[in-house]
Amino acid sequence: MSLLTNVMEHSLDDGYAEAAARRGAVGTSRLPSALSGRLWLAAGLVLAALVVTLGAAQAQFAAPTVAKERQNLIDRIQSETRSADTLQKNVDALRDTVSSEQQAALRDHGGRQSAALLELIAGATPVSGPGVRLVVDDAKEASQGSTGGPRESSSFSDTGRVRDRDMQRVVNGLWVSGAEAISINGQRLTALSAIRAAGEAILVDNKPLAPPYTVLAIGDGKRLSSTFQDSADGQYLQVLKDDYGIRASIGVQDELDLPAAPSIVVRYATPVPGNQKADSAANGKGSK
């Protein structure tokens, strides 16, 4: 009963009572009571208001200038874009002109009988016919911790991505297997084509390609497919599928259409001056 009586008579904790007593003695206001303190507080408030006012005025004054600069930048971008589009159209027109002149030079070289063969070898004309369709794509998930195998390299870890050297081996294997014309993602390959890498991208004649990589090869479809799969490059591709998860499929097609190469460099062979005597001697022996 004494405990209940104590709780009822002293409902407020002693600590709270002492805090209330101190607050009553000091006062509830936290503002400085001295005149100097109040002057410093007023000066601080005035200074803060002045800074905010100046910032707002400066922002309002600079807004038209910023908007004008932004509009000038937009106009410049649009102007440069139009100029780039015009230059691209000129490049395309000149490329078509050069291509037509090169095709004409190939037709005039060696007569009509060899013109078709020269155009096919040089990639100067679109071609169609039977062949194979080979699709190579990155693995669904990057392989981790793989060591050894045909993709081993000291410069980077293999991650299941198709590399430029993989496409080089695929293309070379198709050439060796009897392909007469090859394209990758619509990009026609010639004897001067280069397959390189720029970071993670694969470039074919300096044109970036994105996976999946569709390789079209014209030739005897069944023979080309079986010969390629039995070759060292075909086995290399099979190892990439088994060990690194790279996806690849090959199928025989009855009809394929390949475009002409976008740019062809016409080169002429000239005899070396030091070998003229040897050539003339050989010609002399042949005439006898």
PDB file of C-alpha atoms in Angstrom:
ATOM      1  CA  MET A   1       0.000   0.000   0.000  1.00  0.00           C
ATOM      2  CA  SER A   2       2.862   2.365   0.737  1.00  0.00           C
ATOM      3  CA  LEU A   3       4.193   1.871  -2.792  1.00  0.00           C
ATOM      4  CA  LEU A   4       0.825   2.681  -4.363  1.00  0.00           C
ATOM      5  CA  THR A   5       0.456   5.697  -2.099  1.00  0.00           C
ATOM      6  CA  ASN A   6       3.919   6.962  -3.117  1.00  0.00           C
ATOM      7  CA  VAL A   7       3.132   6.547  -6.832  1.00  0.00           C
ATOM      8  CA  MET A   8      -0.123   8.451  -6.470  1.00  0.00           C
ATOM      9  CA  GLU A   9       1.399  11.272  -4.460  1.00  0.00           C
ATOM     10  CA  HIS A  10       4.545  11.611  -6.630  1.00  0.00           C
ATOM     11  CA  SER A  11       3.283  10.921 -10.194  1.00  0.00           C
ATOM     12  CA  LEU A  12       6.075  12.999 -11.785  1.00  0.00           C
ATOM     13  CA  ASP A  13       9.575  11.591 -11.735  1.00  0.00           C
ATOM     14  CA  ASP A  14      12.118  13.554  -9.713  1.00  0.00           C
ATOM     15  CA  GLY A  15      14.321  14.092 -12.766  1.00  0.00           C
ATOM     16  CA  TYR A  16      11.480  15.685 -14.712  1.00  0.00           C
ATOM     17  CA  ALA A  17      10.669  17.864 -11.737  1.00  0.00           C
ATOM     18  CA  GLU A  18      14.238  19.134 -11.487  1.00  0.00           C
ATOM     19  CA  ALA A  19      14.345  19.887 -15.265  1.00  0.00           C
ATOM     20  CA  ALA A  20      11.088  21.822 -15.004  1.00  0.00           C
ATOM     21  CA  ALA A  21      12.431  23.798 -12.071  1.00  0.00           C
ATOM     22  CA  ARG A  22      15.614  24.721 -13.985  1.00  0.00           C
ATOM     23  CA  ARG A  23      13.596  25.752 -17.051  1.00  0.00           C
ATOM     24  CA  GLY A  24      11.449  28.009 -14.910  1.00  0.00           C
ATOM     25  CA  ALA A  25      14.500  29.633 -13.386  1.00  0.00           C
ATOM     26  CA  VAL A  26      16.282  30.241 -16.723  1.00  0.00           C
ATOM     27  CA  GLY A  27      13.296  30.931 -18.940  1.00  0.00           C
ATOM     28  CA  THR A  28      11.852  29.134 -21.974  1.00  0.00           C
ATOM     29  CA  SER A  29      13.341  31.419 -24.599  1.00  0.00           C
ATOM     30  CA  ARG A  30      16.654  30.338 -26.157  1.00  0.00           C
ATOM     31  CA  LEU A  31      17.396  33.749 -27.567  1.00  0.00           C
ATOM     32  CA  PRO A  32      20.344  35.576 -26.043  1.00  0.00           C
ATOM     33  CA  SER A  33      19.299  37.824 -23.251  1.00  0.00           C
ATOM     34  CA  ALA A  34      22.212  40.258 -23.587  1.00  0.00           C
ATOM     35  CA  LEU A  35      21.894  43.225 -25.982  1.00  0.00           C
ATOM     36  CA  SER A  36      25.160  42.421 -27.783  1.00  0.00           C
ATOM     37  CA  GLY A  37      24.047  38.847 -28.414  1.00  0.00           C
ATOM     38  CA  ARG A  38      20.765  40.010 -29.883  1.00  0.00           C
ATOM     39  CA  LEU A  39      22.597  42.494 -32.123  1.00  0.00           C
ATOM     40  CA  TRP A  40      24.880  39.744 -33.465  1.00  0.00           C
ATOM     41  CA  LEU A  41      21.860  37.526 -34.125  1.00  0.00           C
ATOM     42  CA  ALA A  42      20.105  40.325 -36.005  1.00  0.00           C
ATOM     43  CA  ALA A  43      23.241  40.992 -38.053  1.00  0.00           C
ATOM     44  CA  GLY A  44      23.488  37.304 -38.965  1.00  0.00           C
ATOM     45  CA  LEU A  45      19.854  37.195 -40.069  1.00  0.00           C
ATOM     46  CA  VAL A  46      20.317  40.311 -42.198  1.00  0.00           C
ATOM     47  CA  LEU A  47      23.442  38.854 -43.789  1.00  0.00           C
ATOM     48  CA  ALA A  48      21.685  35.563 -44.594  1.00  0.00           C
ATOM     49  CA  ALA A  49      18.750  37.438 -46.127  1.00  0.00           C
ATOM     50  CA  LEU A  50      21.170  39.540 -48.179  1.00  0.00           C
ATOM     51  CA  VAL A  51      22.970  36.436 -49.513  1.00  0.00           C
ATOM     52  CA  VAL A  52      19.697  34.775 -50.494  1.00  0.00           C
ATOM     53  CA  THR A  53      18.463  37.960 -52.168  1.00  0.00           C
ATOM     54  CA  LEU A  54      21.682  38.429 -54.129  1.00  0.00           C
ATOM     55  CA  GLY A  55      21.664  34.780 -55.230  1.00  0.00           C
ATOM     56  CA  ALA A  56      18.088  35.021 -56.462  1.00  0.00           C
ATOM     57  CA  ALA A  57      18.815  38.278 -58.296  1.00  0.00           C
ATOM     58  CA  GLN A  58      21.928  36.823 -59.929  1.00  0.00           C
ATOM     59  CA  ALA A  59      20.073  33.698 -61.019  1.00  0.00           C
ATOM     60  CA  GLN A  60      17.271  35.787 -62.468  1.00  0.00           C
ATOM     61  CA  PHE A  61      19.774  38.017 -64.270  1.00  0.00           C
ATOM     62  CA  ALA A  62      21.765  35.071 -65.664  1.00  0.00           C
ATOM     63  CA  ALA A  63      18.718  33.059 -66.771  1.00  0.00           C
ATOM     64  CA  PRO A  64      18.330  34.788 -70.178  1.00  0.00           C
ATOM     65  CA  THR A  65      22.047  34.421 -70.878  1.00  0.00           C
ATOM     66  CA  VAL A  66      22.009  30.711 -70.029  1.00  0.00           C
ATOM     67  CA  ALA A  67      18.913  30.160 -72.143  1.00  0.00           C
ATOM     68  CA  LYS A  68      20.536  32.001 -75.047  1.00  0.00           C
ATOM     69  CA  GLU A  69      23.721  29.948 -74.776  1.00  0.00           C
ATOM     70  CA  ARG A  70      21.679  26.750 -74.625  1.00  0.00           C
ATOM     71  CA  GLN A  71      19.724  27.731 -77.736  1.00  0.00           C
ATOM     72  CA  ASN A  72      22.955  28.625 -79.559  1.00  0.00           C
ATOM     73  CA  LEU A  73      24.346  25.207 -78.660  1.00  0.00           C
ATOM     74  CA  ILE A  74      21.197  23.495 -79.935  1.00  0.00           C
ATOM     75  CA  ASP A  75      21.343  25.472 -83.189  1.00  0.00           C
ATOM     76  CA  ARG A  76      25.004  24.568 -83.614  1.00  0.00           C
ATOM     77  CA  ILE A  77      24.318  20.886 -83.044  1.00  0.00           C
ATOM     78  CA  GLN A  78      21.490  20.926 -85.572  1.00  0.00           C
ATOM     79  CA  SER A  79      23.647  22.775 -88.106  1.00  0.00           C
ATOM     80  CA  GLU A  80      26.547  20.351 -87.681  1.00  0.00           C
ATOM     81  CA  THR A  81      24.141  17.419 -87.974  1.00  0.00           C
ATOM     82  CA  ARG A  82      22.800  18.753 -91.265  1.00  0.00           C
ATOM     83  CA  SER A  83      26.360  19.273 -92.510  1.00  0.00           C
ATOM     84  CA  ALA A  84      27.284  15.727 -91.515  1.00  0.00           C
ATOM     85  CA  ASP A  85      24.223  14.359 -93.318  1.00  0.00           C
ATOM     86  CA  THR A  86      25.143  16.301 -96.446  1.00  0.00           C
ATOM     87  CA  LEU A  87      28.722  15.048 -96.311  1.00  0.00           C
ATOM     88  CA  GLN A  88      27.481  11.484 -95.832  1.00  0.00           C
ATOM     89  CA  LYS A  89      25.277  11.805 -98.919  1.00  0.00           C
ATOM     90  CA  ASN A  90      28.261  13.107-100.891  1.00  0.00           C
ATOM     91  CA  VAL A  91      30.393  10.205 -99.643  1.00  0.00           C
ATOM     92  CA  ASP A  92      27.716   7.702-100.672  1.00  0.00           C
ATOM     93  CA  ALA A  93      27.415   9.290-104.120  1.00  0.00           C
ATOM     94  CA  LEU A  94      31.172   9.303-104.629  1.00  0.00           C
ATOM     95  CA  ARG A  95      31.387   5.722-103.387  1.00  0.00           C
ATOM     96  CA  ASP A  96      28.756   4.657-105.933  1.00  0.00           C
ATOM     97  CA  THR A  97      30.657   6.479-108.678  1.00  0.00           C
ATOM     98  CA  VAL A  98      33.939   4.856-107.713  1.00  0.00           C
ATOM     99  CA  SER A  99      32.267   1.460-107.512  1.00  0.00           C
ATOM    100  CA  SER A 100      30.767   1.811-110.985  1.00  0.00           C
ATOM    101  CA  GLU A 101      34.117   2.915-112.415  1.00  0.00           C
ATOM    102  CA  GLN A 102      35.860  -0.012-110.763  1.00  0.00           C
ATOM    103  CA  GLN A 103      33.309  -2.461-112.102  1.00  0.00           C
ATOM    104  CA  ALA A 104      33.732  -0.958-115.563  1.00  0.00           C
ATOM    105  CA  ALA A 105      37.514  -1.367-115.270  1.00  0.00           C
ATOM    106  CA  LEU A 106      37.085  -4.988-114.254  1.00  0.00           C
ATOM    107  CA  ARG A 107      34.753  -5.643-117.204  1.00  0.00           C
ATOM    108  CA  ASP A 108      37.204  -4.077-119.631  1.00  0.00           C
ATOM    109  CA  HIS A 109      40.134  -6.047-118.247  1.00  0.00           C
ATOM    110  CA  GLY A 110      40.611  -9.383-119.981  1.00  0.00           C
ATOM    111  CA  GLY A 111      37.482  -9.341-122.149  1.00  0.00           C
ATOM    112  CA  ARG A 112      33.910 -10.376-121.466  1.00  0.00           C
ATOM    113  CA  GLN A 113      34.702 -14.034-120.722  1.00  0.00           C
ATOM    114  CA  SER A 114      36.720 -13.337-117.602  1.00  0.00           C
ATOM    115  CA  ALA A 115      34.720 -10.284-116.476  1.00  0.00           C
ATOM    116  CA  ALA A 116      32.235 -12.298-114.414  1.00  0.00           C
ATOM    117  CA  LEU A 117      35.007 -14.276-112.740  1.00  0.00           C
ATOM    118  CA  LEU A 118      36.991 -11.133-111.971  1.00  0.00           C
ATOM    119  CA  GLU A 119      33.930  -9.425-110.511  1.00  0.00           C
ATOM    120  CA  LEU A 120      33.171 -12.476-108.366  1.00  0.00           C
ATOM    121  CA  ILE A 121      36.728 -12.747-107.058  1.00  0.00           C
ATOM    122  CA  ALA A 122      36.978  -9.021-106.385  1.00  0.00           C
ATOM    123  CA  GLY A 123      33.527  -8.849-104.775  1.00  0.00           C
ATOM    124  CA  ALA A 124      32.534  -6.050-107.142  1.00  0.00           C
ATOM    125  CA  THR A 125      29.110  -7.453-107.978  1.00  0.00           C
ATOM    126  CA  PRO A 126      26.222  -8.960-106.014  1.00  0.00           C
ATOM    127  CA  VAL A 127      26.042 -12.732-106.211  1.00  0.00           C
ATOM    128  CA  SER A 128      23.393 -15.334-105.486  1.00  0.00           C
ATOM    129  CA  GLY A 129      23.320 -19.092-105.310  1.00  0.00           C
ATOM    130  CA  PRO A 130      23.295 -22.055-102.940  1.00  0.00           C
ATOM    131  CA  GLY A 131      25.502 -22.185 -99.890  1.00  0.00           C
ATOM    132  CA  VAL A 132      25.486 -22.305 -96.096  1.00  0.00           C
ATOM    133  CA  ARG A 133      24.219 -20.009 -93.386  1.00  0.00           C
ATOM    134  CA  LEU A 134      26.354 -19.967 -90.231  1.00  0.00           C
ATOM    135  CA  VAL A 135      25.191 -18.017 -87.160  1.00  0.00           C
ATOM    136  CA  VAL A 136      27.646 -17.373 -84.311  1.00  0.00           C
ATOM    137  CA  ASP A 137      26.525 -15.675 -81.096  1.00  0.00           C
ATOM    138  CA  ASP A 138      27.850 -14.950 -77.609  1.00  0.00           C
ATOM    139  CA  ALA A 139      27.171 -17.375 -74.795  1.00  0.00           C
ATOM    140  CA  LYS A 140      24.047 -16.782 -72.719  1.00  0.00           C
ATOM    141  CA  GLU A 141      26.139 -16.537 -69.572  1.00  0.00           C
ATOM    142  CA  ALA A 142      29.823 -15.661 -69.378  1.00  0.00           C
ATOM    143  CA  SER A 143      32.010 -18.596 -68.431  1.00  0.00           C
ATOM    144  CA  GLN A 144      34.049 -17.924 -65.310  1.00  0.00           C
ATOM    145  CA  GLY A 145      37.338 -19.438 -64.308  1.00  0.00           C
ATOM    146  CA  SER A 146      38.017 -21.107 -67.652  1.00  0.00           C
ATOM    147  CA  THR A 147      41.629 -21.702 -68.429  1.00  0.00           C
ATOM    148  CA  GLY A 148      43.341 -23.332 -71.327  1.00  0.00           C
ATOM    149  CA  GLY A 149      41.733 -24.195 -74.618  1.00  0.00           C
ATOM    150  CA  PRO A 150      41.903 -22.365 -77.927  1.00  0.00           C
ATOM    151  CA  ARG A 151      40.901 -19.005 -76.437  1.00  0.00           C
ATOM    152  CA  GLU A 152      43.611 -18.848 -73.785  1.00  0.00           C
ATOM    153  CA  SER A 153      45.167 -15.414 -73.642  1.00  0.00           C
ATOM    154  CA  SER A 154      47.364 -13.553 -71.188  1.00  0.00           C
ATOM    155  CA  SER A 155      45.757 -10.189 -71.885  1.00  0.00           C
ATOM    156  CA  PHE A 156      42.172 -10.923 -70.845  1.00  0.00           C
ATOM    157  CA  SER A 157      40.021 -13.648 -69.342  1.00  0.00           C
ATOM    158  CA  ASP A 158      37.655 -15.487 -71.645  1.00  0.00           C
ATOM    159  CA  THR A 159      34.046 -14.639 -70.946  1.00  0.00           C
ATOM    160  CA  GLY A 160      32.050 -16.481 -73.563  1.00  0.00           C
ATOM    161  CA  ARG A 161      32.047 -13.545 -75.974  1.00  0.00           C
ATOM    162  CA  VAL A 162      32.802 -14.035 -79.644  1.00  0.00           C
ATOM    163  CA  ARG A 163      36.201 -12.516 -80.444  1.00  0.00           C
ATOM    164  CA  ASP A 164      37.598 -11.156 -83.692  1.00  0.00           C
ATOM    165  CA  ARG A 165      40.008 -14.065 -83.955  1.00  0.00           C
ATOM    166  CA  ASP A 166      37.078 -16.473 -83.710  1.00  0.00           C
ATOM    167  CA  MET A 167      35.427 -14.871 -86.728  1.00  0.00           C
ATOM    168  CA  GLN A 168      38.764 -14.839 -88.544  1.00  0.00           C
ATOM    169  CA  ARG A 169      39.068 -18.596 -88.134  1.00  0.00           C
ATOM    170  CA  VAL A 170      35.460 -19.157 -89.158  1.00  0.00           C
ATOM    171  CA  VAL A 171      35.839 -17.103 -92.334  1.00  0.00           C
ATOM    172  CA  ASN A 172      39.207 -18.617 -93.249  1.00  0.00           C
ATOM    173  CA  GLY A 173      37.788 -22.090 -92.674  1.00  0.00           C
ATOM    174  CA  LEU A 174      34.915 -21.368 -95.052  1.00  0.00           C
ATOM    175  CA  TRP A 175      37.301 -20.036 -97.710  1.00  0.00           C
ATOM    176  CA  VAL A 176      39.467 -23.142 -97.419  1.00  0.00           C
ATOM    177  CA  SER A 177      36.390 -25.377 -97.515  1.00  0.00           C
ATOM    178  CA  GLY A 178      35.413 -24.041-100.942  1.00  0.00           C
ATOM    179  CA  ALA A 179      33.323 -20.905-100.384  1.00  0.00           C
ATOM    180  CA  GLU A 180      33.135 -18.666-103.444  1.00  0.00           C
ATOM    181  CA  ALA A 181      31.750 -15.556-101.709  1.00  0.00           C
ATOM    182  CA  ILE A 182      31.230 -14.682 -98.035  1.00  0.00           C
ATOM    183  CA  SER A 183      29.448 -11.933 -96.111  1.00  0.00           C
ATOM    184  CA  ILE A 184      29.086 -11.177 -92.391  1.00  0.00           C
ATOM    185  CA  ASN A 185      25.927  -9.366 -91.311  1.00  0.00           C
ATOM    186  CA  GLY A 186      25.493  -8.121 -94.872  1.00  0.00           C
ATOM    187  CA  GLN A 187      29.124  -6.939 -95.157  1.00  0.00           C
ATOM    188  CA  ARG A 188      30.732  -8.558 -98.228  1.00  0.00           C
ATOM    189  CA  LEU A 189      34.263  -9.842 -97.736  1.00  0.00           C
ATOM    190  CA  THR A 190      37.046  -9.578-100.285  1.00  0.00           C
ATOM    191  CA  ALA A 191      40.676 -10.605-100.433  1.00  0.00           C
ATOM    192  CA  LEU A 192      41.566  -7.301 -98.743  1.00  0.00           C
ATOM    193  CA  SER A 193      38.953  -7.447 -95.973  1.00  0.00           C
ATOM    194  CA  ALA A 194      40.114  -7.200 -92.382  1.00  0.00           C
ATOM    195  CA  ILE A 195      38.390  -8.513 -89.260  1.00  0.00           C
ATOM    196  CA  ARG A 196      39.628  -6.672 -86.192  1.00  0.00           C
ATOM    197  CA  ALA A 197      38.521  -5.734 -82.699  1.00  0.00           C
ATOM    198  CA  ALA A 198      37.906  -2.320 -81.150  1.00  0.00           C
ATOM    199  CA  GLY A 199      37.261  -2.884 -77.478  1.00  0.00           C
ATOM    200  CA  GLU A 200      34.401  -5.373 -77.265  1.00  0.00           C
ATOM    201  CA  ALA A 201      33.202  -4.687 -80.839  1.00  0.00           C
ATOM    202  CA  ILE A 202      34.188  -6.635 -83.935  1.00  0.00           C
ATOM    203  CA  LEU A 203      35.022  -4.554 -87.012  1.00  0.00           C
ATOM    204  CA  VAL A 204      34.774  -5.840 -90.572  1.00  0.00           C
ATOM    205  CA  ASP A 205      36.485  -3.386 -92.903  1.00  0.00           C
ATOM    206  CA  ASN A 206      36.211  -0.772 -90.122  1.00  0.00           C
ATOM    207  CA  LYS A 207      32.444  -1.264 -89.832  1.00  0.00           C
ATOM    208  CA  PRO A 208      31.284  -2.334 -86.342  1.00  0.00           C
ATOM    209  CA  LEU A 209      29.062  -5.396 -86.218  1.00  0.00           C
ATOM    210  CA  ALA A 210      26.763  -6.552 -83.434  1.00  0.00           C
ATOM    211  CA  PRO A 211      26.021 -10.148 -82.442  1.00  0.00           C
ATOM    212  CA  PRO A 212      24.630 -12.479 -83.560  1.00  0.00           C
ATOM    213  CA  TYR A 213      27.040 -12.739 -86.482  1.00  0.00           C
ATOM    214  CA  THR A 214      25.359 -14.217 -89.552  1.00  0.00           C
ATOM    215  CA  VAL A 215      27.869 -15.586 -92.043  1.00  0.00           C
ATOM    216  CA  LEU A 216      26.601 -16.377 -95.536  1.00  0.00           C
ATOM    217  CA  ALA A 217      28.870 -18.416 -97.807  1.00  0.00           C
ATOM    218  CA  ILE A 218      28.021 -19.320-101.402  1.00  0.00           C
ATOM    219  CA  GLY A 219      29.182 -22.660-102.739  1.00  0.00           C
ATOM    220  CA  ASP A 220      28.190 -26.316-102.873  1.00  0.00           C
ATOM    221  CA  GLY A 221      26.062 -26.248 -99.733  1.00  0.00           C
ATOM    222  CA  LYS A 222      26.317 -29.863 -98.537  1.00  0.00           C
ATOM    223  CA  ARG A 223      29.986 -30.245 -99.405  1.00  0.00           C
ATOM    224  CA  LEU A 224      30.839 -26.831 -97.953  1.00  0.00           C
ATOM    225  CA  SER A 225      29.045 -27.612 -94.691  1.00  0.00           C
ATOM    226  CA  SER A 226      30.584 -31.042 -94.191  1.00  0.00           C
ATOM    227  CA  THR A 227      34.068 -29.934 -95.217  1.00  0.00           C
ATOM    228  CA  PHE A 228      33.999 -26.965 -92.869  1.00  0.00           C
ATOM    229  CA  GLN A 229      32.750 -28.969 -89.891  1.00  0.00           C
ATOM    230  CA  ASP A 230      35.459 -31.588 -90.450  1.00  0.00           C
ATOM    231  CA  SER A 231      38.206 -28.969 -90.814  1.00  0.00           C
ATOM    232  CA  ALA A 232      40.418 -27.649 -88.019  1.00  0.00           C
ATOM    233  CA  ASP A 233      38.483 -24.373 -87.969  1.00  0.00           C
ATOM    234  CA  GLY A 234      35.175 -26.230 -87.721  1.00  0.00           C
ATOM    235  CA  GLN A 235      36.539 -28.243 -84.791  1.00  0.00           C
ATOM    236  CA  TYR A 236      37.733 -24.979 -83.237  1.00  0.00           C
ATOM    237  CA  LEU A 237      34.176 -23.633 -83.407  1.00  0.00           C
ATOM    238  CA  GLN A 238      32.878 -26.857 -81.859  1.00  0.00           C
ATOM    239  CA  VAL A 239      35.300 -26.442 -78.933  1.00  0.00           C
ATOM    240  CA  LEU A 240      34.007 -22.911 -78.402  1.00  0.00           C
ATOM    241  CA  LYS A 241      30.481 -24.317 -78.198  1.00  0.00           C
ATOM    242  CA  ASP A 242      31.391 -27.138 -75.814  1.00  0.00           C
ATOM    243  CA  ASP A 243      33.803 -25.323 -73.491  1.00  0.00           C
ATOM    244  CA  TYR A 244      32.634 -21.697 -73.547  1.00  0.00           C
ATOM    245  CA  GLY A 245      28.938 -21.875 -74.343  1.00  0.00           C
ATOM    246  CA  ILE A 246      29.219 -19.897 -77.568  1.00  0.00           C
ATOM    247  CA  ARG A 247      26.174 -20.548 -79.704  1.00  0.00           C
ATOM    248  CA  ALA A 248      26.687 -21.579 -83.321  1.00  0.00           C
ATOM    249  CA  SER A 249      24.499 -23.210 -85.928  1.00  0.00           C
ATOM    250  CA  ILE A 250      25.072 -24.049 -89.585  1.00  0.00           C
ATOM    251  CA  GLY A 251      22.559 -24.959 -92.238  1.00  0.00           C
ATOM    252  CA  VAL A 252      22.485 -25.571 -95.974  1.00  0.00           C
ATOM    253  CA  GLN A 253      20.558 -23.000 -98.014  1.00  0.00           C
ATOM    254  CA  ASP A 254      19.225 -23.404-101.557  1.00  0.00           C
ATOM    255  CA  GLU A 255      19.462 -19.690-102.370  1.00  0.00           C
ATOM    256  CA  LEU A 256      21.523 -16.920-100.818  1.00  0.00           C
ATOM    257  CA  ASP A 257      21.908 -13.295-101.872  1.00  0.00           C
ATOM    258  CA  LEU A 258      25.150 -11.458-101.119  1.00  0.00           C
ATOM    259  CA  PRO A 259      25.666  -7.745-101.823  1.00  0.00           C
ATOM    260  CA  ALA A 260      28.657  -6.253-103.564  1.00  0.00           C
ATOM    261  CA  ALA A 261      31.570  -4.998-101.506  1.00  0.00           C
ATOM    262  CA  PRO A 262      31.040  -1.334-100.514  1.00  0.00           C
ATOM    263  CA  SER A 263      34.529  -0.258-101.534  1.00  0.00           C
ATOM    264  CA  ILE A 264      37.028  -1.927-103.836  1.00  0.00           C
ATOM    265  CA  VAL A 265      40.612  -0.878-104.387  1.00  0.00           C
ATOM    266  CA  VAL A 266      41.844  -1.580-107.915  1.00  0.00           C
ATOM    267  CA  ARG A 267      45.522  -2.491-107.922  1.00  0.00           C
ATOM    268  CA  TYR A 268      47.839  -3.066-110.853  1.00  0.00           C
ATOM    269  CA  ALA A 269      50.887  -5.326-110.710  1.00  0.00           C
ATOM    270  CA  THR A 270      54.102  -3.961-112.163  1.00  0.00           C
ATOM    271  CA  PRO A 271      57.320  -5.930-112.767  1.00  0.00           C
ATOM    272  CA  VAL A 272      60.255  -5.333-110.470  1.00  0.00           C
ATOM    273  CA  PRO A 273      63.061  -3.547-112.398  1.00  0.00           C
ATOM    274  CA  GLY A 274      65.682  -6.041-111.231  1.00  0.00           C
ATOM    275  CA  ASN A 275      63.787  -8.981-112.695  1.00  0.00           C
ATOM    276  CA  GLN A 276      63.352  -7.622-116.228  1.00  0.00           C
ATOM    277  CA  LYS A 277      66.451  -9.421-117.501  1.00  0.00           C
ATOM    278  CA  ALA A 278      65.306 -12.687-115.975  1.00  0.00           C
ATOM    279  CA  ASP A 279      61.874 -12.256-117.530  1.00  0.00           C
ATOM    280  CA  SER A 280      63.323 -11.483-120.955  1.00  0.00           C
ATOM    281  CA  ALA A 281      65.643 -14.499-120.721  1.00  0.00           C
ATOM    282  CA  ALA A 282      62.743 -16.727-119.789  1.00  0.00           C
ATOM    283  CA  ASN A 283      60.721 -15.365-122.691  1.00  0.00           C
ATOM    284  CA  GLY A 284      63.636 -15.957-125.018  1.00  0.00           C
ATOM    285  CA  LYS A 285      63.962 -19.585-123.974  1.00  0.00           C
ATOM    286  CA  GLY A 286      60.256 -20.048-124.393  1.00  0.00           C
ATOM    287  CA  SER A 287      60.306 -18.644-127.934  1.00  0.00           C
ATOM    288  CA  LYS A 288      62.976 -21.116-128.997  1.00  0.00           C
TER     289      LYS A 288
END
